[in-house]
Tab-separated table of N, CA and C in Angstrom:
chain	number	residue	atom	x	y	z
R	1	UNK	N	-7.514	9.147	-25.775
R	1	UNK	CA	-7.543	10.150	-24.725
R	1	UNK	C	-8.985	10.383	-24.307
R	2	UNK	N	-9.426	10.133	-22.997
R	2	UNK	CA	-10.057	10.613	-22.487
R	2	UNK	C	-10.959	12.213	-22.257
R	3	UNK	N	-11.673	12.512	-22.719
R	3	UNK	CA	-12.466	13.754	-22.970
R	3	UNK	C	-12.883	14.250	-21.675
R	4	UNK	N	-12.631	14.984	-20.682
R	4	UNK	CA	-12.931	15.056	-19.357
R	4	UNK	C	-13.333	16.992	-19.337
R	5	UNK	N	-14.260	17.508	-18.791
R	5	UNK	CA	-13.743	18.660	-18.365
R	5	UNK	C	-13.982	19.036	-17.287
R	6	UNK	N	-14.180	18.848	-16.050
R	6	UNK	CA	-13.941	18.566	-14.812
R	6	UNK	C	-13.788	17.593	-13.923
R	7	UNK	N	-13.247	17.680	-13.087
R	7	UNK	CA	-13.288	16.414	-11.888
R	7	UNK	C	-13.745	17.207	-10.387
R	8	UNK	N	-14.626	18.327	-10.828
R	8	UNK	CA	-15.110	18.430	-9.315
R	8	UNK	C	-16.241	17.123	-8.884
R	9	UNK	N	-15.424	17.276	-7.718
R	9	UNK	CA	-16.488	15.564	-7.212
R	9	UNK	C	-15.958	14.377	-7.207
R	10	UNK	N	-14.402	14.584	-7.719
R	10	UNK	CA	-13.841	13.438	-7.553
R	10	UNK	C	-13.252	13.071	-6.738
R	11	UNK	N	-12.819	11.805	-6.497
R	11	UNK	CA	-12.348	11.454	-5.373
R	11	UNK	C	-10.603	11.070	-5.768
R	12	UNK	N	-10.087	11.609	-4.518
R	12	UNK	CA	-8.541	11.703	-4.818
R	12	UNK	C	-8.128	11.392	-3.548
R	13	UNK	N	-6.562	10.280	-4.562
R	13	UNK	CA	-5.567	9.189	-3.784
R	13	UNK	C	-4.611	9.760	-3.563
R	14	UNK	N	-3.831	10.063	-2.170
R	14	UNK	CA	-2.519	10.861	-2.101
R	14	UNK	C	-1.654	10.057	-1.274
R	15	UNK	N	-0.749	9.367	-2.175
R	15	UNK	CA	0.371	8.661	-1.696
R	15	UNK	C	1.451	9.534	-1.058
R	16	UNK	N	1.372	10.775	-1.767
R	16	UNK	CA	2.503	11.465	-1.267
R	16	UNK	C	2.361	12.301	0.177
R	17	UNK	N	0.991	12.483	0.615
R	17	UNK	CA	0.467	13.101	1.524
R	17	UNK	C	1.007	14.437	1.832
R	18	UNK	N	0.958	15.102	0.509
R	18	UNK	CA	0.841	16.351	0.752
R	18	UNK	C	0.201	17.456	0.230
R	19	UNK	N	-1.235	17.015	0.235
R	19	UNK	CA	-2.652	17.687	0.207
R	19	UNK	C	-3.564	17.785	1.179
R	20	UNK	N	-4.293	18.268	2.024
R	20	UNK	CA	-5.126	17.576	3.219
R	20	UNK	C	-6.433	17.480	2.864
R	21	UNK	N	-6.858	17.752	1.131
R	21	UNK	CA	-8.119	17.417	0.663
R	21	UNK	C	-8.474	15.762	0.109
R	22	UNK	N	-7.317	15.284	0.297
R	22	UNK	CA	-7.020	13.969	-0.067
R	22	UNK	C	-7.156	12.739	1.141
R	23	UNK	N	-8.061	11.637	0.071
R	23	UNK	CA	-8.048	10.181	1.347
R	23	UNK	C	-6.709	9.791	1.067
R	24	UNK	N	-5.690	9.957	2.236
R	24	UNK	CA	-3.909	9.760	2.642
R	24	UNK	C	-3.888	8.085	2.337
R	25	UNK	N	-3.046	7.234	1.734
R	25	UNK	CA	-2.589	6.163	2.134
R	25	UNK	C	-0.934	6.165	1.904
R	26	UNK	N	-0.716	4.863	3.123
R	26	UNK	CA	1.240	5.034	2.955
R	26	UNK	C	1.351	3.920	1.843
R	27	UNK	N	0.359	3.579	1.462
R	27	UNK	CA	1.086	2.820	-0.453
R	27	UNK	C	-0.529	1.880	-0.423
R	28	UNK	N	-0.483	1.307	-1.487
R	28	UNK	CA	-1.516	0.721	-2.230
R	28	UNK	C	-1.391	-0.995	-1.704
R	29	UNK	N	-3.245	-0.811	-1.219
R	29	UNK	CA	-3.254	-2.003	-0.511
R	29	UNK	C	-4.972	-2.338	-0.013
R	30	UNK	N	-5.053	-3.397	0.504
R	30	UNK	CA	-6.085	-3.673	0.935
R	30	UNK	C	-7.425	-2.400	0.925
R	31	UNK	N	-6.988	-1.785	2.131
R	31	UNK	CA	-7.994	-0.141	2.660
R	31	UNK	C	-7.835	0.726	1.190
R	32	UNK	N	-7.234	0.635	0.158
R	32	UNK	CA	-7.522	1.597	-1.100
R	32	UNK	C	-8.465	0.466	-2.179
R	33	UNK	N	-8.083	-0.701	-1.746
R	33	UNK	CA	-8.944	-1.285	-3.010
R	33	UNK	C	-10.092	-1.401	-2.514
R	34	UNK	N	-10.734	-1.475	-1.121
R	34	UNK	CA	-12.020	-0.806	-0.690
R	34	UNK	C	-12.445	0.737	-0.868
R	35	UNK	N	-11.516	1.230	-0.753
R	35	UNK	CA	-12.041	2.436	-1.218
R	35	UNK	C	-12.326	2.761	-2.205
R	36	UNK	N	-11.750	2.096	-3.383
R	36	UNK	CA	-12.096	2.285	-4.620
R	36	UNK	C	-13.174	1.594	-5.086
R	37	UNK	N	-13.681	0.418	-4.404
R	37	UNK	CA	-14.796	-0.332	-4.618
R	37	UNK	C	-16.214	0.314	-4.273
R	38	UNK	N	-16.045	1.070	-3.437
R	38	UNK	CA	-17.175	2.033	-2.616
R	38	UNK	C	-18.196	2.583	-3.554
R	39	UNK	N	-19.236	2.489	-3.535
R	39	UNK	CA	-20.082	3.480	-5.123
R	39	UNK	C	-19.829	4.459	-4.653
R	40	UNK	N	-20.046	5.347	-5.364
R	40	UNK	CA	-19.565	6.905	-5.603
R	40	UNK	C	-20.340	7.729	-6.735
R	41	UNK	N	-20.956	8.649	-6.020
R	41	UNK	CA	-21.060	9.469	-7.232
R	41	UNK	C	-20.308	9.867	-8.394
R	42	UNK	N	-19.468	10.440	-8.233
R	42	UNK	CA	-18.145	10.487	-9.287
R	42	UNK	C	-17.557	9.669	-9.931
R	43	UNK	N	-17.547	9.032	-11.343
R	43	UNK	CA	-16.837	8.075	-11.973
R	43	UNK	C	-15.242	8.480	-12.285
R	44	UNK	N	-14.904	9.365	-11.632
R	44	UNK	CA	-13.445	10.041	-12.140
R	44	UNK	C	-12.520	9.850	-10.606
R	45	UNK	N	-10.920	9.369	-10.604
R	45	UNK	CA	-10.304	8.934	-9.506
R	45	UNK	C	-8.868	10.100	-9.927
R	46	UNK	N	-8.919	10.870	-9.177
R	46	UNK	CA	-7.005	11.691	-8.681
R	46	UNK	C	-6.102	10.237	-8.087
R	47	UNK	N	-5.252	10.377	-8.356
R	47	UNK	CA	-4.083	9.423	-8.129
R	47	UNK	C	-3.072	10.209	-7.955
R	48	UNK	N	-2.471	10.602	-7.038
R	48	UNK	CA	-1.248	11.501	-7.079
R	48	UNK	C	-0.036	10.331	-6.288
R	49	UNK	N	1.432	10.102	-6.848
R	49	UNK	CA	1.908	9.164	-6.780
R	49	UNK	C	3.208	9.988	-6.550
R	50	UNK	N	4.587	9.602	-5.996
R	50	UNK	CA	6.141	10.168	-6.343
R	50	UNK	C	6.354	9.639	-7.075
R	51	UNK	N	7.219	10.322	-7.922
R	51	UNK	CA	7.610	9.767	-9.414
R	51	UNK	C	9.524	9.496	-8.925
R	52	UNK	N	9.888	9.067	-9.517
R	52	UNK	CA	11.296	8.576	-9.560
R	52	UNK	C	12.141	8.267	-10.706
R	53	UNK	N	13.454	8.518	-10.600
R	53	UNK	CA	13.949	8.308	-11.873
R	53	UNK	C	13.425	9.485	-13.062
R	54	UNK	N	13.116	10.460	-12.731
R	54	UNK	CA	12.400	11.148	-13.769
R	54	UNK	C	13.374	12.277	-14.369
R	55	UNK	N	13.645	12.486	-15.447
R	55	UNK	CA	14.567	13.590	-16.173
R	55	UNK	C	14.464	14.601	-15.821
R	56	UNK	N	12.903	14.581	-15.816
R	56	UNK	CA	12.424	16.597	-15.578
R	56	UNK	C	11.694	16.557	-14.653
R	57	UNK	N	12.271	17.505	-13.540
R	57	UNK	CA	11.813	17.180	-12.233
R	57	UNK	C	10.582	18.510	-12.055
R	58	UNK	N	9.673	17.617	-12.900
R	58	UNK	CA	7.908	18.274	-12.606
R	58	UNK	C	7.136	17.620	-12.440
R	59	UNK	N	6.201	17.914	-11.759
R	59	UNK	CA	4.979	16.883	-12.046
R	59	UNK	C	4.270	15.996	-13.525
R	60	UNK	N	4.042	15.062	-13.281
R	60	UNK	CA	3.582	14.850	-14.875
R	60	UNK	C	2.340	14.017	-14.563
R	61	UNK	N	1.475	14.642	-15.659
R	61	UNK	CA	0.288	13.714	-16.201
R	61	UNK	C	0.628	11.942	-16.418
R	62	UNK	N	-0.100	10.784	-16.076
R	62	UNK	CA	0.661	9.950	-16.650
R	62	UNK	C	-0.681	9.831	-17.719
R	63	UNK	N	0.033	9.237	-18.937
R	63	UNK	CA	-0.559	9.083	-19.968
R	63	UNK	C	-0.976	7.149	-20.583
R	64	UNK	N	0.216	6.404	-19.586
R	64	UNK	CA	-0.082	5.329	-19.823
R	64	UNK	C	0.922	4.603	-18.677
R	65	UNK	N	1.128	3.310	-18.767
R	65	UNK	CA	1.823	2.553	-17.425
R	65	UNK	C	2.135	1.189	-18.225
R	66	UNK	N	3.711	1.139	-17.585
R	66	UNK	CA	3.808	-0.791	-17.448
R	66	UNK	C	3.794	-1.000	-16.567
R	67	UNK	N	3.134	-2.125	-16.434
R	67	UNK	CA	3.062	-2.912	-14.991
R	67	UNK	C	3.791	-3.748	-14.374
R	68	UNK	N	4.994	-3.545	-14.154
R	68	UNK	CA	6.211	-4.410	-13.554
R	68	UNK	C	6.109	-4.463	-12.164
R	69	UNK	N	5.416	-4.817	-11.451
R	69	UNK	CA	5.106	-4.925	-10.029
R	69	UNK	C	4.893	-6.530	-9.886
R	70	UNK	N	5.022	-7.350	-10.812
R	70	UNK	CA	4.478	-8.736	-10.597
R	70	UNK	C	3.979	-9.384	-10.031
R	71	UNK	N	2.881	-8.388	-10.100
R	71	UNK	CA	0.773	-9.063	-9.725
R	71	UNK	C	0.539	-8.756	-10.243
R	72	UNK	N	-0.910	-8.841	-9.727
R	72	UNK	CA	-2.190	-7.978	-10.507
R	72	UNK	C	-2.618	-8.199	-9.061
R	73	UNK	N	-3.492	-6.672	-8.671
R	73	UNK	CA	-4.450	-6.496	-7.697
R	73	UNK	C	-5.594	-7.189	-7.898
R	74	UNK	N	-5.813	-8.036	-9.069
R	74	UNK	CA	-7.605	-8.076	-8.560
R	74	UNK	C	-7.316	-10.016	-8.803
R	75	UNK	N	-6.320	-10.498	-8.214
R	75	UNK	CA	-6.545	-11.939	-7.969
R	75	UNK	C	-7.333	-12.396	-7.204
R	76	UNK	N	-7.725	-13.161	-6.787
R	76	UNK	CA	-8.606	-13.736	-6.173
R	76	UNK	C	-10.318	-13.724	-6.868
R	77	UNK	N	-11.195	-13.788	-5.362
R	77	UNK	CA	-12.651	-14.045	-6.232
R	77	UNK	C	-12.948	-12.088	-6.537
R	78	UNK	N	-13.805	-12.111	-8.172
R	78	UNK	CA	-14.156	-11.300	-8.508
R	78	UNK	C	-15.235	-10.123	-7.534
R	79	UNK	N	-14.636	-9.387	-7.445
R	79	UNK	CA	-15.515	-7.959	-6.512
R	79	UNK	C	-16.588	-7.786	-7.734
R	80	UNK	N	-18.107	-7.681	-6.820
R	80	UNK	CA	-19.016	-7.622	-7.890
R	80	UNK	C	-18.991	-5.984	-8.318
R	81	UNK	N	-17.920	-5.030	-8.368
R	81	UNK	CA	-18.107	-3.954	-8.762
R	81	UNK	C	-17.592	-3.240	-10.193
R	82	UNK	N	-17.342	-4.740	-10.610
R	82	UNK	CA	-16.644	-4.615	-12.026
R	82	UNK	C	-16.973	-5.831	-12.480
R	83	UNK	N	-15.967	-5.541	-14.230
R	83	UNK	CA	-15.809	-6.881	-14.926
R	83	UNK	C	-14.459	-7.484	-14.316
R	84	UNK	N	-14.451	-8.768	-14.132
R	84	UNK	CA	-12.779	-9.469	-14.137
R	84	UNK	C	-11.823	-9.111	-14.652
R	85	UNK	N	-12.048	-8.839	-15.813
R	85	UNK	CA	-10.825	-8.834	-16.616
R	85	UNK	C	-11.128	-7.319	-17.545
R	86	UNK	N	-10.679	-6.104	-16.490
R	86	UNK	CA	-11.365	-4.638	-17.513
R	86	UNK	C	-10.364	-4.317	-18.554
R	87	UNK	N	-11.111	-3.319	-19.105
R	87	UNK	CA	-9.982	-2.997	-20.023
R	87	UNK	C	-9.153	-1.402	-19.765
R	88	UNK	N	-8.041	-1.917	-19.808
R	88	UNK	CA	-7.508	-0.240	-19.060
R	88	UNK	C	-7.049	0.378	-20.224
R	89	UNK	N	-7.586	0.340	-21.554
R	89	UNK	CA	-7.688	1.094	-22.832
R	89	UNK	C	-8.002	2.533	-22.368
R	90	UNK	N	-7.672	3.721	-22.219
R	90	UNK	CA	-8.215	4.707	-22.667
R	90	UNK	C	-9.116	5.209	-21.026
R	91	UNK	N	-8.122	4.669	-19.815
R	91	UNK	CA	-8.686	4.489	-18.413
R	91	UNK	C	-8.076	6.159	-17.911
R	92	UNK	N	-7.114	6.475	-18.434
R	92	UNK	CA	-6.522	7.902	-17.985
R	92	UNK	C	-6.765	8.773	-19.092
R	93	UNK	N	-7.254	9.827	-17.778
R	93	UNK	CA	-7.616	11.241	-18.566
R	93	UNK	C	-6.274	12.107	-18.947
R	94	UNK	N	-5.991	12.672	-19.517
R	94	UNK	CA	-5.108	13.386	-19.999
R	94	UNK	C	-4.819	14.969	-20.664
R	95	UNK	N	-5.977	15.335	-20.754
R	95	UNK	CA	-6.312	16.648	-21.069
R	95	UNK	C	-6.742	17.680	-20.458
R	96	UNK	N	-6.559	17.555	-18.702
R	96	UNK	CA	-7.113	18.612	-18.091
R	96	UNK	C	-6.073	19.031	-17.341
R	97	UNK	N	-4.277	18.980	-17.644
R	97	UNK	CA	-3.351	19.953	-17.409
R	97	UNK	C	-2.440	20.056	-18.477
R	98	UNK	N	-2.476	21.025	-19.439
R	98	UNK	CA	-1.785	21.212	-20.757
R	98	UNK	C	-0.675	21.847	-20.062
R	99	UNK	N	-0.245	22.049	-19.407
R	99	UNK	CA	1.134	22.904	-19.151
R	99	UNK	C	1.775	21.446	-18.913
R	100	UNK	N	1.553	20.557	-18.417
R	100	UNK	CA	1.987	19.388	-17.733
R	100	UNK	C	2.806	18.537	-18.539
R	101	UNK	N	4.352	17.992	-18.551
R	101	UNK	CA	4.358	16.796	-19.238
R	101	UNK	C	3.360	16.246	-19.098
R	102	UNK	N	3.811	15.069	-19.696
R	102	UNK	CA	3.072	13.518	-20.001
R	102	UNK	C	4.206	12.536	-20.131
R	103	UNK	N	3.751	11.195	-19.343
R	103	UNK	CA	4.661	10.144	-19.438
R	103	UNK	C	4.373	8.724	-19.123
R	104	UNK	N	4.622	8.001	-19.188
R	104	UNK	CA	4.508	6.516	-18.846
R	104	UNK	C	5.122	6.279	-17.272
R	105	UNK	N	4.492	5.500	-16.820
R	105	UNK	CA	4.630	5.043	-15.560
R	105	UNK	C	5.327	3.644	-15.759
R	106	UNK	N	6.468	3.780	-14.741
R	106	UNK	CA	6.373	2.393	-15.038
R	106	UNK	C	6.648	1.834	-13.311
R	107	UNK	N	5.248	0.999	-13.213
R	107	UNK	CA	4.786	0.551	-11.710
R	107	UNK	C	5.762	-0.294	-11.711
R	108	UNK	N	6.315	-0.284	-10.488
R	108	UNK	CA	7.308	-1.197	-9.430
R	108	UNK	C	6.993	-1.127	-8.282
R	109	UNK	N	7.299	-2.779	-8.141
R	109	UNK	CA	6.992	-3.514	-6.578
R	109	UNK	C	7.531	-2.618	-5.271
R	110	UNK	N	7.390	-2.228	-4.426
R	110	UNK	CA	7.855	-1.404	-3.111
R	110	UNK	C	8.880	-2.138	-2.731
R	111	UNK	N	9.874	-1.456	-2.899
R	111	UNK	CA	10.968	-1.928	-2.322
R	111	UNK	C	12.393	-1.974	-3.192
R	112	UNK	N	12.161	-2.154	-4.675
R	112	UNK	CA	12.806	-2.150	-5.946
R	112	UNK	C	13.094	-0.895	-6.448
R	113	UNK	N	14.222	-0.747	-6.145
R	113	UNK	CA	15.241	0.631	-6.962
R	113	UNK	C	15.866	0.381	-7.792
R	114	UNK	N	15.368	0.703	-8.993
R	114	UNK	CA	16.425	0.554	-10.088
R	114	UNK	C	18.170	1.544	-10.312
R	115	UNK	N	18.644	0.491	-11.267
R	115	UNK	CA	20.298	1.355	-10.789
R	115	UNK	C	19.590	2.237	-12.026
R	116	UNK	N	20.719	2.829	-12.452
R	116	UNK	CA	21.035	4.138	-14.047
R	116	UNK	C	20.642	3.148	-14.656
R	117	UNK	N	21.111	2.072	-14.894
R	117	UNK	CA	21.430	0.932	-15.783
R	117	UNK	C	19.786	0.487	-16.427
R	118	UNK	N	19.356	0.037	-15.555
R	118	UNK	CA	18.319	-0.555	-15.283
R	118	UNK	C	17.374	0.520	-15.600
R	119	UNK	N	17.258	1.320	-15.295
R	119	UNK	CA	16.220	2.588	-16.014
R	119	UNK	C	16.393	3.113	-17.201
R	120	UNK	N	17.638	3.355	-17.586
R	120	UNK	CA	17.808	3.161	-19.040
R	120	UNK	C	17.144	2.150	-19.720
R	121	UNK	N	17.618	0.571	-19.096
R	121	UNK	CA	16.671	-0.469	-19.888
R	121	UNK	C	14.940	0.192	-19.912
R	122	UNK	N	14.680	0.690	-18.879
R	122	UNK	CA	12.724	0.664	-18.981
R	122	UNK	C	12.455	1.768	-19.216
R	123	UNK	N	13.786	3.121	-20.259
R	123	UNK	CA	12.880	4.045	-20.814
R	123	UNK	C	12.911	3.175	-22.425
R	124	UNK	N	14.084	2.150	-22.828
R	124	UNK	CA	13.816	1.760	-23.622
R	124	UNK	C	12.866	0.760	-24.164
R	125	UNK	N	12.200	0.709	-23.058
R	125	UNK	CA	10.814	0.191	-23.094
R	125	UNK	C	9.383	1.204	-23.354
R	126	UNK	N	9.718	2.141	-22.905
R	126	UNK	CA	8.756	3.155	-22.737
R	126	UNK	C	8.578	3.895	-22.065
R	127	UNK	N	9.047	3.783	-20.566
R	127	UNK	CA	9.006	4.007	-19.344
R	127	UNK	C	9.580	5.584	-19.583
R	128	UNK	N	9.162	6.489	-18.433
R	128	UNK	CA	9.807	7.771	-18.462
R	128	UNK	C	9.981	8.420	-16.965
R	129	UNK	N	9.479	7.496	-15.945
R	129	UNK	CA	9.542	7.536	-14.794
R	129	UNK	C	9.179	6.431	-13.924
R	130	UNK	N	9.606	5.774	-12.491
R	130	UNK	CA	9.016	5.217	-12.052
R	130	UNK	C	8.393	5.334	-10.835
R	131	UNK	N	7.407	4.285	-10.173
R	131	UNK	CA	5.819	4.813	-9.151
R	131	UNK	C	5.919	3.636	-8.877
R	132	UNK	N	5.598	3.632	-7.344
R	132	UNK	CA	4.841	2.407	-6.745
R	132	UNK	C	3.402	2.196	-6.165
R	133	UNK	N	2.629	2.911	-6.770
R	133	UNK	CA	1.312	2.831	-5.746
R	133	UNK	C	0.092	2.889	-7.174
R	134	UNK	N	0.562	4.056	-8.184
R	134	UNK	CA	-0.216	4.323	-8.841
R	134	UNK	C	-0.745	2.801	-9.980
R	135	UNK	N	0.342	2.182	-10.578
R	135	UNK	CA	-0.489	1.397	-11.324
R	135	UNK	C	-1.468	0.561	-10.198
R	136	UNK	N	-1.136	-0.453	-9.612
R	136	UNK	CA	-2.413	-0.988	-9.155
R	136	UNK	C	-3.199	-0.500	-8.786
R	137	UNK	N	-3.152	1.003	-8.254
R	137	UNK	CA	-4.396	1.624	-8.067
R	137	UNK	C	-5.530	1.852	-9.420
R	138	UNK	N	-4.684	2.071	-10.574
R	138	UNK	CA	-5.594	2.227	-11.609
R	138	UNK	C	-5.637	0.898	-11.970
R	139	UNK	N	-5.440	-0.111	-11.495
R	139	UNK	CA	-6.271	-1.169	-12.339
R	139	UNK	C	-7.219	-2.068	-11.740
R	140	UNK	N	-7.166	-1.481	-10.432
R	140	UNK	CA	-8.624	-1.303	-9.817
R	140	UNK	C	-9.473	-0.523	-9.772
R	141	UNK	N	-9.047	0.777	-9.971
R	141	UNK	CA	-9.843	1.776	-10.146
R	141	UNK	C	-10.892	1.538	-11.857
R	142	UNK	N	-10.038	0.899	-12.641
R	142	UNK	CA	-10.488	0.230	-13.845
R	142	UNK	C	-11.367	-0.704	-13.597
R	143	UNK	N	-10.966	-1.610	-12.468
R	143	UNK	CA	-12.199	-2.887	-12.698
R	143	UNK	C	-13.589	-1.908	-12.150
R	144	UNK	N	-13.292	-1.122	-11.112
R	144	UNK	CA	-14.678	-0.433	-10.765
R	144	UNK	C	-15.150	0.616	-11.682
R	145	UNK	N	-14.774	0.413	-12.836
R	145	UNK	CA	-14.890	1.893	-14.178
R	145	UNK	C	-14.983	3.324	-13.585
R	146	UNK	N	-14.180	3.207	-13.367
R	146	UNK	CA	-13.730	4.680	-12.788
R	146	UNK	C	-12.193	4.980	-14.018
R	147	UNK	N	-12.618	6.552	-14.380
R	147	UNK	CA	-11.235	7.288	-15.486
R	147	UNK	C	-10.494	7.435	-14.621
R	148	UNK	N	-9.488	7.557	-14.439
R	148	UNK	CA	-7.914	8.586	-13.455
R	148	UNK	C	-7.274	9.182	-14.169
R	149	UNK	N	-7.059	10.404	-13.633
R	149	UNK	CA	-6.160	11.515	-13.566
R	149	UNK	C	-5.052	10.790	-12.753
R	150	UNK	N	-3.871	10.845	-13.547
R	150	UNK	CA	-2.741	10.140	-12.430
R	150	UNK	C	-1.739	11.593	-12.624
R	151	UNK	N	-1.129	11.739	-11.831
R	151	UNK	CA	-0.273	12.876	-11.207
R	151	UNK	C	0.755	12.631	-10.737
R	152	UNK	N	2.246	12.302	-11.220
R	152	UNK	CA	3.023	11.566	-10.751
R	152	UNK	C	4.061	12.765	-10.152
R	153	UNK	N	4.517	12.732	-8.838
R	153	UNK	CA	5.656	14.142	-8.617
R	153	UNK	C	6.617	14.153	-8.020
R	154	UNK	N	7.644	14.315	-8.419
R	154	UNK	CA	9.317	14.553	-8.020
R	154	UNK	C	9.242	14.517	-6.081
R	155	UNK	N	10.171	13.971	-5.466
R	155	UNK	CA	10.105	14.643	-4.275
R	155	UNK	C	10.281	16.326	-3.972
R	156	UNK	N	9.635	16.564	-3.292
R	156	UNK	CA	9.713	18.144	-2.761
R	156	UNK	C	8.918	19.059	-3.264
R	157	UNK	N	8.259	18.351	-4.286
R	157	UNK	CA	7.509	19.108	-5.530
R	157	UNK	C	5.789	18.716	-5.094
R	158	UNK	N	4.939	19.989	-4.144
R	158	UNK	CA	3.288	19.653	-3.968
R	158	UNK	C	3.019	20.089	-5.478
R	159	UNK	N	1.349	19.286	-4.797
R	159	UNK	CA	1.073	18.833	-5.821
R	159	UNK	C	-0.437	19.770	-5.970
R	160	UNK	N	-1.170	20.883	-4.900
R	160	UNK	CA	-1.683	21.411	-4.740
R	160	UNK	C	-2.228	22.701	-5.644
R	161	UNK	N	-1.023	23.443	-6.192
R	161	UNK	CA	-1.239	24.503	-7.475
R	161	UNK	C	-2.507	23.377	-8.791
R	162	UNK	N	-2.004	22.158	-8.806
R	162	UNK	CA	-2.463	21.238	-9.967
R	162	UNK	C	-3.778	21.121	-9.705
R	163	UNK	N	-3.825	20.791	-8.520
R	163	UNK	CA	-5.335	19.960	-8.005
R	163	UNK	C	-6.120	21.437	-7.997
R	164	UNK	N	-5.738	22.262	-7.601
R	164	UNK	CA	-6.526	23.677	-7.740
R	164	UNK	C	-7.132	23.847	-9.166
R	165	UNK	N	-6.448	23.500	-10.192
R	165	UNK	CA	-6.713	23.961	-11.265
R	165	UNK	C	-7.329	22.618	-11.752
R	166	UNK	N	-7.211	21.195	-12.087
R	166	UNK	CA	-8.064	19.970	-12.252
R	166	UNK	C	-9.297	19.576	-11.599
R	167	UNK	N	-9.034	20.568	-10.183
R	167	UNK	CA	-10.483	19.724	-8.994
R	167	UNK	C	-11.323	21.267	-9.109
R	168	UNK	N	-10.959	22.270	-10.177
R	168	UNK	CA	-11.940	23.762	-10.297
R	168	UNK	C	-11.900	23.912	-8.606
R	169	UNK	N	-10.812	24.183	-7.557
R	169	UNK	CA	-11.085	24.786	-6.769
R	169	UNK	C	-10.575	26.245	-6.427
């Protein structure tokens, strides 16, 4: 776990677009993996993602991710803003909303809905919800060593009370 005690200054991803302090994208792609490449003062990245499939319909910290999206964002030639091959050991912060579950992500390709069936299989993997934007965002956000706060949230559910209290505003 990540030791964090603020993220004022950080820079934050809103898939769900419903913050207006947030750089908006409609899913993870080209224009975010530049953005994440960008130097920055701040080594710390917000990721706020919809979560799906989720039991308890709150927001949750994610605490870790499988990557079932079948890529990897950083193919091709190496961006000189990282190592090739980072290590996403210990890449999410986790301690700066204690009221918050915590859960595993488990990234899927856009477009892929799992049945009951099928999500059953990937909590018996680990899984406790699923996201489409957030893992590859953190594993670019990793090659550029940047920590994330990932924020995964139910539809209907802002995400604004959180960021008030994580971004000290």
């Amino acid at each position: 776990m990540t030791t964090v005690t603020t993220l004022r200054g950080a820079r934050l991803v809103d898939y769900t677009r419903s913050t207006a302090r947030s750089h908006q994208f409609p899913g993870f792609g080209d224009r975010v993996m530049s953005f994440l490449r960008e130097p920055s003062d701040s080594r710390c990245l917000v990721v706020v993602d919809r979560g799906y499939m989720m039991r308890q319909q709150a927001s949750h910290v994610v605490r870790d991710h499988l990557n079932l999206t079948g890529t990897n964002p950083l193919v091709g030639p190496n961006d000189p803003c990282g190592e090739r091959f980072p290590s996403v050991n210990d890449v999410y912060i986790t301690d700066l909303c204690p009221d918050l579950p915590r859960g595993v992500a488990a990234g899927l390709m856009a477009g892929v809905f799992p049945t009951r069936e099928e999500m059953e299989f990937l909590r018996s993997l680990g899984a406790d919800f699923c996201c489409y934007n957030l893992v590859p965002t953190m594993i670019v956000a990793a090659h550029a060593g940047l920590k994330v706060l990932g924020l995964v949230v139910p539809e209907g559910v802002h995400v604004d009370p959180v960021l008030d209290v994580v971004l000290g505003s």
